[in-house]
Each structure stands twice: as structure tokens, then as C-alpha cells.
XYZ file of C-alpha atoms in Angstrom:
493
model
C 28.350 -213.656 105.495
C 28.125 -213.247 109.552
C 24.963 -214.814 111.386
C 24.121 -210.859 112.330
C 23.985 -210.332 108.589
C 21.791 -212.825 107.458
C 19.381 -212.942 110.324
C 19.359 -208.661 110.214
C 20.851 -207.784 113.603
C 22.257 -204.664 114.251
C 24.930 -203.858 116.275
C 25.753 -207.766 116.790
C 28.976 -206.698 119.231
C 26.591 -205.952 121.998
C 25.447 -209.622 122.468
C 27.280 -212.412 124.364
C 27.361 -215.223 121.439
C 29.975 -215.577 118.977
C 28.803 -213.888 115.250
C 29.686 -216.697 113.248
C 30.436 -216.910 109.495
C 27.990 -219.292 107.669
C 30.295 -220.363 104.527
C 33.420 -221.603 106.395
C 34.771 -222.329 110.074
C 36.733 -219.795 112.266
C 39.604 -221.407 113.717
C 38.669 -220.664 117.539
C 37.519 -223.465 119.389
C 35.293 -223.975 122.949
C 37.692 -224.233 125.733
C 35.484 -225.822 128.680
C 37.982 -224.443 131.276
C 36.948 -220.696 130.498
C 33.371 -222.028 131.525
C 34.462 -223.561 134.960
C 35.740 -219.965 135.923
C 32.691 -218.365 135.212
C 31.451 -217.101 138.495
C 28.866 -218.996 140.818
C 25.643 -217.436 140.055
C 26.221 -218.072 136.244
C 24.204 -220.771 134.360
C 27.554 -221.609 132.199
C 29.604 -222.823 135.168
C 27.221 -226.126 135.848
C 28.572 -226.968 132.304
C 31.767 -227.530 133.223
C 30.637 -230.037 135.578
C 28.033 -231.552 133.305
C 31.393 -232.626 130.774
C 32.718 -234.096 134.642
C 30.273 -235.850 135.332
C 30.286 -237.203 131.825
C 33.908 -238.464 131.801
C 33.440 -239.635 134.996
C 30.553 -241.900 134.147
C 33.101 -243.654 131.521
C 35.818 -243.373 133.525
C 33.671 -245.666 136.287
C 31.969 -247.773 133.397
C 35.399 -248.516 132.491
C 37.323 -249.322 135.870
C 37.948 -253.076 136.568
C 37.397 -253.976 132.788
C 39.993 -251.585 130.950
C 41.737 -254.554 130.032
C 38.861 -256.313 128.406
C 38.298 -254.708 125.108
C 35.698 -257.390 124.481
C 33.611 -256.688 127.410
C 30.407 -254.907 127.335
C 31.291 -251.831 129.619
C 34.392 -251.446 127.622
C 32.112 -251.288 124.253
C 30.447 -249.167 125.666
C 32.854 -246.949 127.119
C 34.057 -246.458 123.117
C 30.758 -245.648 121.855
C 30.338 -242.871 124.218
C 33.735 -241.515 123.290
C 32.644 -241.036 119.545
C 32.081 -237.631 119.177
C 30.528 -236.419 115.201
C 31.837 -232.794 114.313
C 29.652 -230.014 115.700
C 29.743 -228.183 112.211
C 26.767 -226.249 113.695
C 28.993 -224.235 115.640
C 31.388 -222.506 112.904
C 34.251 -223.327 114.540
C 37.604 -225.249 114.107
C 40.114 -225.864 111.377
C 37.767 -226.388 108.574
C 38.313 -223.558 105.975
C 36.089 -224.785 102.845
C 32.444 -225.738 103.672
C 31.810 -226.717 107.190
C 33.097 -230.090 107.632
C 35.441 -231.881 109.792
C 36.533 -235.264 110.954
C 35.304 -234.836 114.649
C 36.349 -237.663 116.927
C 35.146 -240.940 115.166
C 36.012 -244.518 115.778
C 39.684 -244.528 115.404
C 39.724 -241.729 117.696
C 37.400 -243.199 120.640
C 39.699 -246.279 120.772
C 42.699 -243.723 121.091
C 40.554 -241.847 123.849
C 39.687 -245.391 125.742
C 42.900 -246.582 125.874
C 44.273 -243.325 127.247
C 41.727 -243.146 129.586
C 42.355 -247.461 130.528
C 46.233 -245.889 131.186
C 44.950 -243.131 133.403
C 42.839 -245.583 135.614
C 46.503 -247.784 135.877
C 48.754 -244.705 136.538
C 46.453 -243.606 139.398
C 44.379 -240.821 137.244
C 40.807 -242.844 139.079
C 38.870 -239.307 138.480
C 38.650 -237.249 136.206
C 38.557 -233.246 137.523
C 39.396 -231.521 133.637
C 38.934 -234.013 130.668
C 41.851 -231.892 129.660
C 44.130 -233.959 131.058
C 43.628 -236.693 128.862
C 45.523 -234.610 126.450
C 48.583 -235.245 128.220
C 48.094 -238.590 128.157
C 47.111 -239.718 124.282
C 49.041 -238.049 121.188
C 45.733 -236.844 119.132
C 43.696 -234.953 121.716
C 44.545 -231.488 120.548
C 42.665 -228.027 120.837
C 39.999 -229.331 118.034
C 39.438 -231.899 119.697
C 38.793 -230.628 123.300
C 36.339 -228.300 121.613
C 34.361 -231.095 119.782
C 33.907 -232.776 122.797
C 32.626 -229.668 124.825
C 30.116 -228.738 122.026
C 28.751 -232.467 121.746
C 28.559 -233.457 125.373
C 27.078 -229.722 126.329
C 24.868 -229.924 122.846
C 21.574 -229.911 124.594
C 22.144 -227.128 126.965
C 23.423 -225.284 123.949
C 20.528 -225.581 121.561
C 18.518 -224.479 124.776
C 20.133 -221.572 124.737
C 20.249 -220.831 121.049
C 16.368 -221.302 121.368
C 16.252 -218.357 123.848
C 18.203 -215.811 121.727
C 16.426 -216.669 118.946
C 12.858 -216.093 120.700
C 14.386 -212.578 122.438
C 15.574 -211.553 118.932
C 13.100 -212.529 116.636
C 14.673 -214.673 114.166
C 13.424 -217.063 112.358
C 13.961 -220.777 113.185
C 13.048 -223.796 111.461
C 12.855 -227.586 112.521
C 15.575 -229.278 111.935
C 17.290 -232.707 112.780
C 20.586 -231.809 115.022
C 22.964 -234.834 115.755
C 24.650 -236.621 119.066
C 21.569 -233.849 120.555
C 19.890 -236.448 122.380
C 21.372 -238.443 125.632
C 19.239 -241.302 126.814
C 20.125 -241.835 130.067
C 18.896 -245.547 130.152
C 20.848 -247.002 127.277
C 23.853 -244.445 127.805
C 23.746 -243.789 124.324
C 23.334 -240.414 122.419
C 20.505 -240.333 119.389
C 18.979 -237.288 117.036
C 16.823 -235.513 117.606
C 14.806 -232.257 115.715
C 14.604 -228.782 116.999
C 13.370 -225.931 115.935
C 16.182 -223.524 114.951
C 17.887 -220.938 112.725
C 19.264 -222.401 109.461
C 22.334 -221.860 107.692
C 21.293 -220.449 104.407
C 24.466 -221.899 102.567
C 24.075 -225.895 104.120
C 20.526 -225.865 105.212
C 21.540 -227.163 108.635
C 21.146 -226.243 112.198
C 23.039 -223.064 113.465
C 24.086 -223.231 117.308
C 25.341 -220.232 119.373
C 27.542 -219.850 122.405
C 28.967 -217.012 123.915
C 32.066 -215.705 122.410
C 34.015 -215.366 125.835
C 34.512 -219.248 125.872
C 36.317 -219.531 122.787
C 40.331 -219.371 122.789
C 43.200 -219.989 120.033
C 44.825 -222.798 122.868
C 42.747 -224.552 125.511
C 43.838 -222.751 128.462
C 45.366 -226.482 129.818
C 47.273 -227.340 127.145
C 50.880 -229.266 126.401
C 53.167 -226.148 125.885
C 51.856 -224.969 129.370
C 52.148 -228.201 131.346
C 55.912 -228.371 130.289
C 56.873 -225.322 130.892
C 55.129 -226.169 134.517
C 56.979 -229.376 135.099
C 60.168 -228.101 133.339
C 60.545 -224.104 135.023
C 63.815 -223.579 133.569
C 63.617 -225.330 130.579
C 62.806 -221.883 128.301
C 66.056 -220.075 130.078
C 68.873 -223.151 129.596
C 67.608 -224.081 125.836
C 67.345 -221.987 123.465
C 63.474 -221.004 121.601
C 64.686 -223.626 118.056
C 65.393 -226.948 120.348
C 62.432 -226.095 122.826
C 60.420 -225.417 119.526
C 61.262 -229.139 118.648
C 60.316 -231.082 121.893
C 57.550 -233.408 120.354
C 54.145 -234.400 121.939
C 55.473 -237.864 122.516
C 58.279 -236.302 124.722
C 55.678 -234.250 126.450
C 53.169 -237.531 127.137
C 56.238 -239.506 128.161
C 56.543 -237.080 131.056
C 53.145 -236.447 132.327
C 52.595 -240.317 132.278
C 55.689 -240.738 134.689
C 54.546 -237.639 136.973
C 50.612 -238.087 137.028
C 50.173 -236.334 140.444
C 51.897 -233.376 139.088
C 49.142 -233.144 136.401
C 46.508 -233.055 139.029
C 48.582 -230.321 140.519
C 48.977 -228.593 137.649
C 45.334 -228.314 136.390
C 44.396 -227.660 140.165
C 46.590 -224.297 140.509
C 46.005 -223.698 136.999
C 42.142 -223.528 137.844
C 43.008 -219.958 140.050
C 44.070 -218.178 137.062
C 41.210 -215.498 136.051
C 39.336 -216.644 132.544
C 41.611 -215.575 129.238
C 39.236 -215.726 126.634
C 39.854 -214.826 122.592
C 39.317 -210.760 122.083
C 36.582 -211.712 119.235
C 35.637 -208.094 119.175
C 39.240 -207.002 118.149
C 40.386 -210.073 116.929
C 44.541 -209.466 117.075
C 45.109 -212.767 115.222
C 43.253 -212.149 112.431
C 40.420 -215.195 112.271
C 37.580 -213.712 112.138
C 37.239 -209.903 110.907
C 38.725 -210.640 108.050
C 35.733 -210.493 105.650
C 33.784 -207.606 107.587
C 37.382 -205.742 106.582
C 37.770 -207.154 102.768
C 33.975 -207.200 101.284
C 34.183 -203.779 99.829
C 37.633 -204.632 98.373
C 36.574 -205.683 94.979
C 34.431 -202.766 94.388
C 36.427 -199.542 95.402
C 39.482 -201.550 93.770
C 38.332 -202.726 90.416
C 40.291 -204.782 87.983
C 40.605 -204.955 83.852
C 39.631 -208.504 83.212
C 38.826 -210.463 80.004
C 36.636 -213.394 79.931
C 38.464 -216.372 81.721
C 38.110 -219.637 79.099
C 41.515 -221.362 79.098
C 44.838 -221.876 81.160
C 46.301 -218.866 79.797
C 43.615 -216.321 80.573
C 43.479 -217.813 84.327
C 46.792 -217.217 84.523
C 46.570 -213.686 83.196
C 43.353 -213.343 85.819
C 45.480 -215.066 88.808
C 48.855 -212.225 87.718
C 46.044 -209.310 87.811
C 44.468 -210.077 91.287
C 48.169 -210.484 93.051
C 49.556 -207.598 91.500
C 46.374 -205.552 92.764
C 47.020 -207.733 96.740
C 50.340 -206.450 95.905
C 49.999 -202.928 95.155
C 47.549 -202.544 98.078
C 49.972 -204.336 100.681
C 53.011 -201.848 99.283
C 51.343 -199.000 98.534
C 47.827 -198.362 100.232
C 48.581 -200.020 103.858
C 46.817 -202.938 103.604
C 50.181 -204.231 105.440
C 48.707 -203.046 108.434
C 46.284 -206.014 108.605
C 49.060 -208.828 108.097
C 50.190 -207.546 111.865
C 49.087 -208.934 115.504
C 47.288 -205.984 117.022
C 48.627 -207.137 120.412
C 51.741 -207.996 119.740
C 53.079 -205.982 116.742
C 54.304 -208.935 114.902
C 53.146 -210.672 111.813
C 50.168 -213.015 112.072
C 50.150 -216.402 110.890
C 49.640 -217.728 107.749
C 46.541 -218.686 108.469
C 45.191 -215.646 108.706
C 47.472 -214.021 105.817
C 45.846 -216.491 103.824
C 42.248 -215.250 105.451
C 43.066 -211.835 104.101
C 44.006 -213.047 100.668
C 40.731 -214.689 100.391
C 38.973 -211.806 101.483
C 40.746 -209.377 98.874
C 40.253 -211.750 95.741
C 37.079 -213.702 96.731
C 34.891 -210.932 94.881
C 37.043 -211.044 92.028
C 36.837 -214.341 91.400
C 32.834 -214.234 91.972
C 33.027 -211.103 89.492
C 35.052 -213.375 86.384
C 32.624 -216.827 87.722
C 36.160 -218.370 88.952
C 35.953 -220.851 92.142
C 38.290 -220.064 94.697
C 38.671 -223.194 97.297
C 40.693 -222.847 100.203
C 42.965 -225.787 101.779
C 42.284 -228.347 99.768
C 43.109 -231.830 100.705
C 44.967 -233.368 97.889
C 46.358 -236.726 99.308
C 49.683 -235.046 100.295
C 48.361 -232.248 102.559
C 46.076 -228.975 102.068
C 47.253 -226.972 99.271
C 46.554 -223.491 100.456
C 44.247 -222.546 97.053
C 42.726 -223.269 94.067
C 41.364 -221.313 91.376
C 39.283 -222.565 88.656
C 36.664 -222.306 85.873
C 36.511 -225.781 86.040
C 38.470 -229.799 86.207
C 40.217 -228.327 83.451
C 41.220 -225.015 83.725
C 42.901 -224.670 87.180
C 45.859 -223.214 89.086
C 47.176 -223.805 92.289
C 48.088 -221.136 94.947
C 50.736 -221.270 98.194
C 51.161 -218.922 100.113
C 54.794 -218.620 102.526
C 55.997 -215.942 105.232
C 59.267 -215.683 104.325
C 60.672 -216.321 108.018
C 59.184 -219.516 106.986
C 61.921 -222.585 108.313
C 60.454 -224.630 104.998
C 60.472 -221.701 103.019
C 62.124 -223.115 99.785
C 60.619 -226.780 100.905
C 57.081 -224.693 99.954
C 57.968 -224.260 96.571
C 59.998 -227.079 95.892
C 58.802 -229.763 97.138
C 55.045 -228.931 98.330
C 53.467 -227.090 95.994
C 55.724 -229.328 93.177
C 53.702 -232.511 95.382
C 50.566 -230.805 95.618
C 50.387 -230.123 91.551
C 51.392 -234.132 90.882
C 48.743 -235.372 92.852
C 46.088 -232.461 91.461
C 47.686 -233.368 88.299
C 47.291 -229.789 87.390
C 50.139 -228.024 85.514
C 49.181 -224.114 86.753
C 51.164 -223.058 90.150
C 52.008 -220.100 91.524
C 53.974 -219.632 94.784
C 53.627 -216.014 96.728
C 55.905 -215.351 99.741
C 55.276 -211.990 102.082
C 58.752 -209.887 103.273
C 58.286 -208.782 106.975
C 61.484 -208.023 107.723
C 65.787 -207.230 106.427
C 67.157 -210.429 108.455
C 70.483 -212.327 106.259
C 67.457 -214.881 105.477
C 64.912 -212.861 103.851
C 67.215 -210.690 101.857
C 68.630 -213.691 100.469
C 65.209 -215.398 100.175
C 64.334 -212.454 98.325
C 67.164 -212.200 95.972
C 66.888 -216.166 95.130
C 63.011 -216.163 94.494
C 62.691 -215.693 91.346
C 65.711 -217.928 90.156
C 64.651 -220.959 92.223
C 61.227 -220.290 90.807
C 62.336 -220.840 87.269
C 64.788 -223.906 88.294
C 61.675 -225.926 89.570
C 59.578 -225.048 86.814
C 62.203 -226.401 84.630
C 62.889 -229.521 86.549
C 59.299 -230.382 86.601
C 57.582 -229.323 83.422
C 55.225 -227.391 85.382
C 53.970 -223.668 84.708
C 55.161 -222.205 88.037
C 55.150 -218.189 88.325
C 55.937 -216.526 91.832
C 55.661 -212.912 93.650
C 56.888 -211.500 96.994
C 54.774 -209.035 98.171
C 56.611 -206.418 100.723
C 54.705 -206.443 104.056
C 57.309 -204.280 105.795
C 56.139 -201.353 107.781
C 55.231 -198.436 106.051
C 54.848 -194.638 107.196
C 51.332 -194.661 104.575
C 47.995 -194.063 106.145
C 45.843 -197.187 106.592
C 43.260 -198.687 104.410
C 40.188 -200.613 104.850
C 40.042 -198.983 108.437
C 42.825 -200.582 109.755
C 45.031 -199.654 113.149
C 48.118 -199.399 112.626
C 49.195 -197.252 115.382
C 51.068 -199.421 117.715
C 52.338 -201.542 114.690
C 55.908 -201.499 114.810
C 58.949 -203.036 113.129
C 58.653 -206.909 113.838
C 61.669 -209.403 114.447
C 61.138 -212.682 112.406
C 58.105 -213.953 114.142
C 58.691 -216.609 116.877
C 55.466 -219.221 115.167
C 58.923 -219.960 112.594
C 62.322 -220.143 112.759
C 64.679 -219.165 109.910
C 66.638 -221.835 108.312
């Protein structure tokens, strides 16, 4: 369910803030740099300068006793680089509940110590926090956009207030988090505001405008090297620049830190690039506006689901029917960048499988979780009726480099440590490369050599995502969607 849909607002695309869905995140994230090019007579583009003047604070707290982790300043330095995770937001790489790790701890003694480097390699100032990504391993897109939302928190719920009081809705007080910044003790508290609640959690919903939200910070790693390294793309080719690691990239801002002031300084005159949320190319966030009808104009014959063998009978009946509607009805259309014309990411494959079975599985009273931690990674899903009676789901692109290692070896790892004997491993076909005919021709042989190997109950499907001359379904584009080359996210093996 969107925010729009719960809170009865029609026509949602005409407003500024990002619709949120209320049961899981989106992975978008706030990029603060899309907020320092807002133009001068806009309230946002203070904010930019509010998260400056933040960093800046620490960063002089912290000169002349970096090397002191004992000290007080340096204590206190760490405590304002713990950041909780802004679950009121929607946003991030959560995909079950709301929940992340935000930037505890662990994290704020990685942050200080960067930042204790900086001061020593001549970085005295801080002009775009963003730099500190180039400088400490861990500071990735999730966690440039938990620090935004925490540091600009009170401004935000400010501004949530106002929509809510111009549109009506109903708010409700409610303790919010890291909301509070005493300016005396330099420490953040909680505080309660009165605010819309999140039916499904019963917390705090915040809003900010959709036009700050990207896939990539606009200053990011990729970017910065292919700054300091022009020529690197056109004398290597696309598999060894795929596999030049953050460390190599840190190693080489750390040695050049006055060409990472003049990279984020020219980088600050390109015009604001923010997500298309409204069209949504990549696939994050429509998904379930396009899917929730799914269930009911495609219904399926299902018994009542008690034991292993009639989830597994369920589990063949909803991919057959993901199937049939990918092959047949041109549901393909929606595994395709609208931009681009190639396939999307898992991710969002995954996004529109959920959306297509979700109902099904509400229908027969099975729980579908998506990326499940299980010690050894996120297993992409699992179905259930309960502890008992479950089956694990992955889900490959077939240009997929660790295509096979998916079936082999993850899903194999993810079943031992679920200790759950039900697996079944789905790969999509975008293309007739060498790879994916052979991938295709191997499937179901490999499929039955692992099963044997490990005991396990492991079933698999391909599903044929190849363009199709069919007329769309579910209101999808597919003009402009033409035959893709393996996508460039993977290499082939």
C-alpha cells in the first residue's frame, strides 16, 4: 500500500514528496547533493549547508585530538557520528519490514577515523560529506542517505507537518528518534511529534520530495575514478574495470586529496539528476501499483496448502502462471529499463515476482518473505505455512557471471543454514548469447545433479523474457523496448 492510498489522496503524482510504500523500503536513497543545486530562493538548498555545517562542527571538535581516541572531543566526535536508521522514510535496501542497520557504533569509529585521516592528508574542511566516501571502505549510497535524513530530521518532520495540515490527514503523536539536537551538550535526543502513522508498524511516517532521491549519490566512487583515471574505460576493457575494488579506489583518492576537492567542486556545476519516480525505468517502485490486480483477473486452481508436498504443488502453480504471463501475455515488457531498453536488475525482477504472487499467497494464507538473512546472505524468498512447511526461492538473470554458483552453491548454502529441504531455483532468458543457450540447455540437468548430491528437494524453471511482438499487459510500454545485449550490471562467465 502507497502513503496516497492509505491517507486517501488522489492524484498523488501532482505533489513534490515521494509516495512511499508502508510495508517495505524502496531502494532509492536521499542524495544531499541534488539539494545543494536547488536554486537560491528554495528552502531545500540551506539543507545542504545545515549537513556542512554539521560535519564541520566534528571535523573542528576533532582537529588537534584525532590521535587521542581517549579524549573527550574525540568521544564525542563518535557519538555524533552514530546515525539510527531513518525507517520513517521508506527508503533503502530493506525489502521485508522496515528495518535496517543505519550507521551504529562500529560504523562511527569507521567514520572518525576516516575523518582523523582527512584532517592528516590536508582534507581540514569539509565542503560535501561525500567525500568521506572516498576515504573509508563502508560509506556507500545507504549510508550517505542515512546521514542526510538524520542530520536534516528536524527540518524534515517540519515539513511533513505542513503537508499534512494543507492535505488534511490525520496525524498522531508519536516519539521520532535522533529528532532532537541540543545544541549545548552536542548530543541528539527523542523527541514526540505529532504525525501520520504507518498503519502496518505504528511509527512515524516522514516525507521529502521525490526529486532528491537517486539510485547513486551523484558523488560517488565509479564517478571519481573515471575523473582521476579519463582513459581508463577506453584502454581496459568493461570485465577488468568491472573488478577495480573500493580499496583500489580509496588508495587513490587518499594519495590525490586535492583532486577530490576538485572533483566535487566541478562536479557541483552539473544541473540536478534526480530518480524519474513518476516513470520509474528501474523498476523500484511501481511495481505494486502495476501487479495488485494480478491475482484477481489471473486466478489459480489451488487446494488447501497443509504439508511440503502441497506447497510445492502451490509454489509449481504460481511460477507456471509468472511464466505463462512473461511468455505469453507481455508481462516481459516490465522486466525491461524504460530508458535504456535493457533488462532491469534483479532487484527489481524480484519486485515484480512479489507483486504477481503476493496475492496468491495471501489468497492460500502462505507467507511470502523477501531477502531473508540466513547467516550466509539474503536468500531471495521464502514461502511458508509455517517453521515447518517451507520452501526457498532464488531468483537468477541468466547473464548472471555466478549463474550456476546460484544454484549450486547459494541456494544449496542458504537451505543448510534454513535447514529447510524445499528449493526451487528460477532463472529469466533475455537474450541467444553462446552463454544462455547453453545455460538453458544445462538447467535442468544441473538441477537434478545438485539435488542428488545434497539430498535436497530442488525443482527449477526458466522463464523466457525475450522480446515478444504480443501486446502489453498490466498497462505496460513496451514501445521503445528493443532486443537487449547481455546487460552490462553482469558479465557472462
Amino acid at each position: 500500500m502507497y502513503f496516497s492510498e492509505y491517507f486517501s489522496i488522489n492524484n498523488p503524482e501532482q505533489y513534490e514528496w515521494f509516495n512511499q510504500l508502508l510495508e517495505t523500503d524502496t531502494q532509492l536513497f536521499v542524495d544531499p547533493f541534488q539539494m545543494f543545486k536547488e536554486p537560491t530562493s528554495s528552502p531545500w538548498r540551506s539543507a545542504h549547508d545545515e549537513i556542512i555545517d554539521y560535519f564541520q562542527m566534528a571535523f573542528e571538535l576533532l582537529a588537534g585530538h584525532h590521535r587521542n581516541p581517549k579524549s573527550l572531543q574525540y568521544k564525542k566526535v563518535l557519538q555524533l557520528m552514530e546515525f539510527p536508521e531513518p525507517e520513517e522514510f521508506g527508503l533503502g535496501f530493506v525489502s521485508v519490514g522496515r528495518r535496517g542497520s543505519g550507521t551504529g557504533k562500529g560504523f562511527a569509529e569507521l567514520m572518525v577515523r576516516a575523518m582523523s585521516d582527512a584532517v592528516e592528508l590536508g582534507l581540514h574542511d569539509i565542503v560535501h560529506f561525500e567525500e568521506l566516501g572516498l576515504l573509508v571502505d563502508r560509506i556507500g549510497r545507504d549510508r550517505i542517505s542515512d546521514i542526510t535524513c538524520n542530520i536534516l530530521k528536524p527540518r524534515i518532520i517540519d515539513y511533513t507537518q505542513k503537508v499534512s495540515q494543507e492535505l488534511g490527514i490525520e496525524c498522531v503523536e508519536l516519539p521520532v528518534k535522533h529528532s532532537v539536537f541540543d545544541e549545548d551538550r552536542l548530543k541528539w535526543t527523542s523527541g514526540r511529534f505529532s504525525l501520520p502513522m504507518n498503519p502496518f508498524t505504528e511509527k512515524p511516517l516522514l516525507l521529502i520530495p521525490w526529486r532528491f532521491l537517486r539510485e547513486l549519490p551523484a558523488l560517488n566512487a565509479e564517478d571519481w575514478w573515471n575523473y582521476v583515471e579519463p582513459d581508463f574505460r577506453n584502454d581496459l576493457n568493461l570485465r577488468i574495470n568491472q573488478k577495480i575494488d573500493k580499496i583500489a579506489i580509496i588508495r587513490r583518492a587518499r594519495a590525490n586529496t586535492d583532486l577530490v576537492r576538485q572533483w566535487s567542486t566541478e562536479s557541483a556545476e552539473r544541473p540536478a539528476d534526480p530518480y524519474p519516480v513518476d516513470r520509474d525505468p528501474v523498476g523500484l517502485h511501481n511495481w505494486q501499483a502495476k501487479t495488485r490486480d494480478f491475482a484477481d483477473e489471473h486466478p489459480i486452481d489451488a487446494d488447501k496448502i497443509e504439508t511440503e508436498e502441497d506447497l510445492i504443488t502451490f509454489v509449481e502453480k504460481i511460477i507456471k502462471e509468472f511464466k505463462h504471463q512473461v511468455e505469453e501475455e507481455g508481462l516481459w515488457a516490465l522486466l525491461y529499463n524504460d530508458d535504456t531498453g535493457y533488462p532491469k536488475r534483479e532487484t527489481a525482477i524480484q519486485l515484480l515476482f512479489k507483486g504477481v504472487v503476493q496475492s496468491y499467497c495471501k489468497a492460500y494464507s502462505v507467507s511470502l518473505d523477501r531477502e531473508v538473512e540466513l547467516g550466509r546472505g539474503p536468500v531471495d524468498f521464502i514461502l511458508g505455512k509455517d517453521s515447518r512447511v517451507r520452501l526457498l526461492l532464488e531468483i537468477k538473470k541468466m547473464n548472471n557471471g555466478k549463474f550456476w554458483n546460484g544454484l549450486e552453491h547459494q541456494l544449496v548454502s542458504y537451505m543448510e543454514s534454513a535447514q529447510c529441504s524445499n528449493g526451487w531455483f528460477l532463472a529469466v532468458r533475455f537474450s541467444d548469447t553462446k552463454s544462455q543457450r547453453e545455460r538453458t540447455n544445462k538447467l535442468a540437468a544441473r538441477t537434478s545433479y545438485a539435488a542428488q548430491q545434497t539430498g535436497f528437494k530442488i525443482k527449477s524453471t526458466w522463464v523466457d523474457a525475450r522480446p515478444k511482438e504480443s501486446a502489453s499487459n498490466l498497462n505496460a510500454q513496451t514501445e521503445g523496448v528493443r532486443p537487449a545485449p547481455d546487460d552490462p550490471e553482469f558479465e557472462d562467465e
